[in-house]
Short mmCIF file of C-alpha atoms in Angstrom, two decimals:
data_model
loop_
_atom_site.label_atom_id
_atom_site.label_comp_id
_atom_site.label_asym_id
_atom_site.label_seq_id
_atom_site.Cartn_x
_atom_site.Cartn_y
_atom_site.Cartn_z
CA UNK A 246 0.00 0.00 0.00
CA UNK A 247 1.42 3.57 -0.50
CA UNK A 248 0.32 6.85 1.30
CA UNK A 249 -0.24 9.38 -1.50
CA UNK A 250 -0.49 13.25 -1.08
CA UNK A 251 -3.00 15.55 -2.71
CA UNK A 252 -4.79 18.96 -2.68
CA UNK A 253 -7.80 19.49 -0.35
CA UNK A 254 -10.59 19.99 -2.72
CA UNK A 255 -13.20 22.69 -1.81
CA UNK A 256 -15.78 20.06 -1.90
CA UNK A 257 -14.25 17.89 1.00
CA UNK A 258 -15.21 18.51 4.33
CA UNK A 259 -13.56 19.84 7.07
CA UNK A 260 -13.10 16.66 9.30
CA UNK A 261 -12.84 12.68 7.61
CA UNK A 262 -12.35 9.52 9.11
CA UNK A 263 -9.52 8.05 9.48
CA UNK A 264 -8.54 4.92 7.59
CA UNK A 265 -6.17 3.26 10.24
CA UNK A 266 -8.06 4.33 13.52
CA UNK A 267 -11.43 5.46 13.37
CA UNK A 268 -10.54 8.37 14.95
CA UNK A 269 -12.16 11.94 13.23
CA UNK A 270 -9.41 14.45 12.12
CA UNK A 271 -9.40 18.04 10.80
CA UNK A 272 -7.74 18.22 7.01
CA UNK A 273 -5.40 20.86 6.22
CA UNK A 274 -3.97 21.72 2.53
CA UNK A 275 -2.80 18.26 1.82
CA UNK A 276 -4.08 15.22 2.66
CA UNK A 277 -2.69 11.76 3.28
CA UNK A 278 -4.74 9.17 1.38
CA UNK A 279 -3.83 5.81 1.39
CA UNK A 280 -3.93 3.41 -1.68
CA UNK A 281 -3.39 -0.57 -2.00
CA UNK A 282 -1.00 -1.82 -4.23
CA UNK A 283 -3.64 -2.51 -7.35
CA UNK A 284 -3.93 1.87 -6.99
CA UNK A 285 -7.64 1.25 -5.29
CA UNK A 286 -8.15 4.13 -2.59
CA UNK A 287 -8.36 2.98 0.59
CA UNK A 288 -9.05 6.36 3.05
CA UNK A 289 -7.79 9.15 4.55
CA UNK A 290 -4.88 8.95 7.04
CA UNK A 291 -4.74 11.38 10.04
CA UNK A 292 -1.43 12.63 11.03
CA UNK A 293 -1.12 10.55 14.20
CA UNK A 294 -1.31 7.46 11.95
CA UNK A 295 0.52 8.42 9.41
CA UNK A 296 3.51 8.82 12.28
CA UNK A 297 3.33 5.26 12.71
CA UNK A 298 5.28 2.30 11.92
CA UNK A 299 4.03 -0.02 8.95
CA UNK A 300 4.19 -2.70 11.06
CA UNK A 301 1.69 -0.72 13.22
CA UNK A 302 -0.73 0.76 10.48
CA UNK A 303 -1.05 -3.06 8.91
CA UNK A 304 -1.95 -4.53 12.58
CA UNK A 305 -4.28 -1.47 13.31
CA UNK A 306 -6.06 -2.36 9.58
CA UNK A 307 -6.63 -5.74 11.05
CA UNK A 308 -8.04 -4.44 14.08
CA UNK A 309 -10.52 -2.03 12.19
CA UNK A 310 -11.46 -5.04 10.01
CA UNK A 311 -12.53 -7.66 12.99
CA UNK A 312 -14.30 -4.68 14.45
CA UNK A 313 -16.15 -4.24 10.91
CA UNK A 314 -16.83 -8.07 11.07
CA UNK A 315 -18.21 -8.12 14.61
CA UNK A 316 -20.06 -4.60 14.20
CA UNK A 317 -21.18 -4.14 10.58
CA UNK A 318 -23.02 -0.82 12.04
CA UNK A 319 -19.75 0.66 11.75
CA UNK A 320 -19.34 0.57 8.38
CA UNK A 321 -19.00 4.06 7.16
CA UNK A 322 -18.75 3.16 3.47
CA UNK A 323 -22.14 3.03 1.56
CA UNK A 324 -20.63 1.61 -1.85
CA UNK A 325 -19.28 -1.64 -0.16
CA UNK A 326 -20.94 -4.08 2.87
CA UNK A 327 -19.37 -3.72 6.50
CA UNK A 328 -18.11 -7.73 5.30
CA UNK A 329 -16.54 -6.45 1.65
CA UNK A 330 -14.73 -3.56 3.40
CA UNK A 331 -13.44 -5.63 6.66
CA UNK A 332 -11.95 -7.99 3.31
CA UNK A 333 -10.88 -5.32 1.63
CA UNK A 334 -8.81 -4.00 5.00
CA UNK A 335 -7.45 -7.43 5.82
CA UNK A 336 -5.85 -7.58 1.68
CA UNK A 337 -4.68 -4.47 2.28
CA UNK A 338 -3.27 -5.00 5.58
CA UNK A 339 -1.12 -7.86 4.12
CA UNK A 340 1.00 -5.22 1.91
CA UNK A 341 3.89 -3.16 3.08
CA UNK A 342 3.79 0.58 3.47
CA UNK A 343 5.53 3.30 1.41
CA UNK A 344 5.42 6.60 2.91
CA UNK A 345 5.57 9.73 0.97
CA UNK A 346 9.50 10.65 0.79
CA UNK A 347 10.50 14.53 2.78
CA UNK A 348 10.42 15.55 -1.29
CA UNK A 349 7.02 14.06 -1.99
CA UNK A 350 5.94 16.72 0.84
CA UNK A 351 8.13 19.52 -0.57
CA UNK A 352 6.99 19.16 -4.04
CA UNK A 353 3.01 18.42 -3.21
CA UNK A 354 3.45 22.33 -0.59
CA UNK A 355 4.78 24.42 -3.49
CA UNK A 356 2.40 23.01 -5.83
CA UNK A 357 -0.35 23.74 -3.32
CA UNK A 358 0.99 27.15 -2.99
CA UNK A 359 1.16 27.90 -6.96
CA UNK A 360 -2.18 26.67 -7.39
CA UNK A 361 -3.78 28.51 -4.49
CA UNK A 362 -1.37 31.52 -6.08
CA UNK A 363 -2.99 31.29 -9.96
CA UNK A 364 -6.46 30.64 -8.37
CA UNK A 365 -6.01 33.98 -6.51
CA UNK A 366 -4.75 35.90 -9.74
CA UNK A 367 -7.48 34.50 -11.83
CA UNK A 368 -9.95 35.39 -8.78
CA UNK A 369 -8.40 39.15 -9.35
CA UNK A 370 -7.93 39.35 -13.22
CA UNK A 371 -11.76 38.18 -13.32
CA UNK A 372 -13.19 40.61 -11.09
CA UNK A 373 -10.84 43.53 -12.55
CA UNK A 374 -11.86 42.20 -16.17
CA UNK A 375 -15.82 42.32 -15.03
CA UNK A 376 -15.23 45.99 -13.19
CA UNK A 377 -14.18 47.17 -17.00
CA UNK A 378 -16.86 45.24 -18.70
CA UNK A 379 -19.18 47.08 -16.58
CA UNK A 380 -17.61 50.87 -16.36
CA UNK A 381 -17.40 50.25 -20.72
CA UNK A 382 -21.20 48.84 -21.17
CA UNK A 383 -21.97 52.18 -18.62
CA UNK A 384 -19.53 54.37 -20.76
CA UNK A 385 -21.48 53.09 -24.05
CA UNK A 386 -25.08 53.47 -22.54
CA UNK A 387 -24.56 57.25 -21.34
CA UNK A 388 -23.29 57.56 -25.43
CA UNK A 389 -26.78 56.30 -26.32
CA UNK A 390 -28.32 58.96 -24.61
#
């Protein structure tokens, strides 16, 4: 399994679930998700777990999966059963972990910060752009007249 970084989207809410624990978390800027090896998204990984040891994360995966099997009313998931995601846990448990790499964490903050950076610029050039659409249709209307 491999812990992949990525953008928060505006469209993800403040506080997820995490993958390994249970446990609710707040997400900053980038978030931790965590994929098995065949590149199938697993969940989100709070900081606390993503601290861990592999050996750690793939023993609490187990754990979360018996507790799936003897409480299917904690299955958060609606696409899959409580049984299909306990399975899915316990595959994924079986694989080794590859953390994202001091660079992986470099690279994914400045591209954060560019994007955040163009989306403010466009956010600018847009309402500048609309403020001179408007003061020219108003300059051509009082022509009219």
């Amino acid at each position: 399994m491999k812990i992949k970084l990525a953008r928060k989207l505006e469209t993800c809410p403040p506080q997820l679930s995490c993958t390994v624990c249970r446990q609710r978390f707040e997400v900053h800027k980038i978030r931790t998700l965590l994929f098995n090896d065949a590149g199938l998204l697993q969940g989100d990984i709070c900081s606390e777990c993503r601290e861990l040891k592999s050996s750690t994360i793939r023993s609490k995966m187990r754990e979360q999966a018996s507790l799936l099997m003897q409480y299917p009313e904690l299955n958060g998931s609606g696409l899959l059963s409580a049984r299909e995601r306990a399975l899915e846990l316990l595959e994924t448990s079986q694989e080794e972990v590859r953390f994202p790499t001091f660079y992986h964490w470099w690279f994914k903050k400045i591209e954060v910060f560019s994007e955040e950076s163009q989306e403010l610029e466009a956010t600018r050039l847009g309402f500048a752009h609309s403020q001179s659409g408007v003061h020219l249709q108003k300059m051509l209307e009082d022509d009219k007249e």
